[in-house]
């Protein structure tokens, strides 16, 4: 399994090279550039713009810029922000922790509520409890995040005054609650639905009939036979959800002025601060790849049929 | 049934399925008994209600569509249909155990086979975990799995179909049940493995003094293992008797046809190329059964009256019973 892990990690390299190429091309054909954006509403003199372009290396041809970028990347250097006087590495480093905190909290909400809710629904299939939880789950999946976030803000911050409207505070818990719920609710709903379907599928399996023919109680069967087999079925979905949560932080962070990777990314896109955008997207993709790897390794742990060499 | 040896006595069992297509009378008034130490075979084509009969006895009729609507099932003179679920759980595995048709899917893929045996022992016997594991290993030895100590730690996917069915037998016999229900235990296996498994079951039956309810669609299997045969068709018994009288003197046209469809060893060399006889027509749709004999549309000897008149079982003496107007009229003449 160690050899497998190492091999998978090595495979990250070509993946990242491929993606960085696509990203580089796309970002550099975007209309507008940082020099134009830097002036905001003011008209900058053509000379100044040319000077800025030269400073940032934007006057060189595209392929030269790519080669320079790749050479720096190979050294782990993501370059210099156009508009902030900081290295991209430092900028990202300071933003990763808030994003990770937000995404992990959202995932914890999704897992600890979604999975039990799905179980509850499946075991009470067809009752009003089942219907009620699935209605909640469907609305959760269907609700756009920015709308849900605004709604929560309006209700729990503006009206009830329980939580701060936005911001990071000093990294305290109270600031985390609303953004984490906003981010996690969709995944929670999706996990609940997936879990419900998975449980119903497992309950139809022949080995459940075998377990019942042994005289085991329903409780024991659910705990010992249904649960583990359900996990195998929902692990992929859970992993994908965590990956997409990291992507969705872009919206939620912007909405709640959360100083994470997502809001940095959005700001930098609007300002055409290309090195920061490239670095941020690479980070998110790396997170995706790592989550995928962890899911595959987890499979190996819970399912004896899966062996990697 | 006025002898003392009756272990299981099923009276007028009706198990119906209520679905969107209508009502399927999967088991429609079955009455039979199983003696101590006896092997009784239930034979019939696929879909005639054999498995549902077995599951009804186990109290495991598929929910929510399936329902036992009528009948009594006496185990040692106690009607187990009256039992609450908790009491049924005590019976399952301990008094009545079951082996299923699908060895590939009947074991939990995420648990070692050893723990799947020991969980049964732990459920019904007061033993420690360690003792239950040792007993599991010795059960694996009894079903002739090589190096049982190591195999107990294997997961089902590491075993072949035949080996998995041996594990199922080990599970079923681990609490020394009075009744073993074997639902087509060899159907899914290769022919050579089939013989080994049947052999094993017969030997263990002697050791454990277990009565067997053997369900099969293969009359060839029956001849080797059973003392008595029940031939089932569309949820009903259509002929019943001891192996000798069924094989030598089948009375129902369906039983006759079934017997003709068994390939007889050596027949081909003796008589040249004699084609195997198949029963023409299709298995009846349980949702569309009308009145009259359900076999009538496929019956070579059918009379006009067969289409409309329901017919009961006629006792031919010596435990041989048949549901056919042909036999009824002959007796009444
Ligand atoms: N889960 C189910 N839902 C609806 N109908 C069923 C179900 N299981 C069995 N049946 C009905 O019961 C009949 C008998 O099934 P079964 O006892 O499994 O046949 P077999 O003799 O092949 O074991 C089937 O033909 C089908 O119509
Ligand atoms: Mg069957």
CSV table of C-alpha atoms and ligand atoms in Angstrom, one decimal, chain B residues 46-47 49-52 101-102 183-184 215, ligand 2:
chain,number,residue,atom,x,y,z
B,46,UNK,CA,-38.5,-21.9,-10.7
B,47,UNK,CA,-41.1,-19.4,-9.5
B,49,UNK,CA,-43.2,-20.8,-4.5
B,50,UNK,CA,-40.5,-23.1,-3.1
B,51,UNK,CA,-38.3,-20.4,-1.6
B,52,UNK,CA,-41.3,-18.5,-0.2
B,101,UNK,CA,-29.2,-20.8,-3.3
B,102,UNK,CA,-26.7,-18.0,-3.9
B,183,UNK,CA,-33.0,-23.9,-0.7
B,184,UNK,CA,-31.4,-25.2,-3.9
B,215,UNK,CA,-35.7,-27.6,-2.0
C,2,LIG,MG1,-36.1,-20.2,-5.1
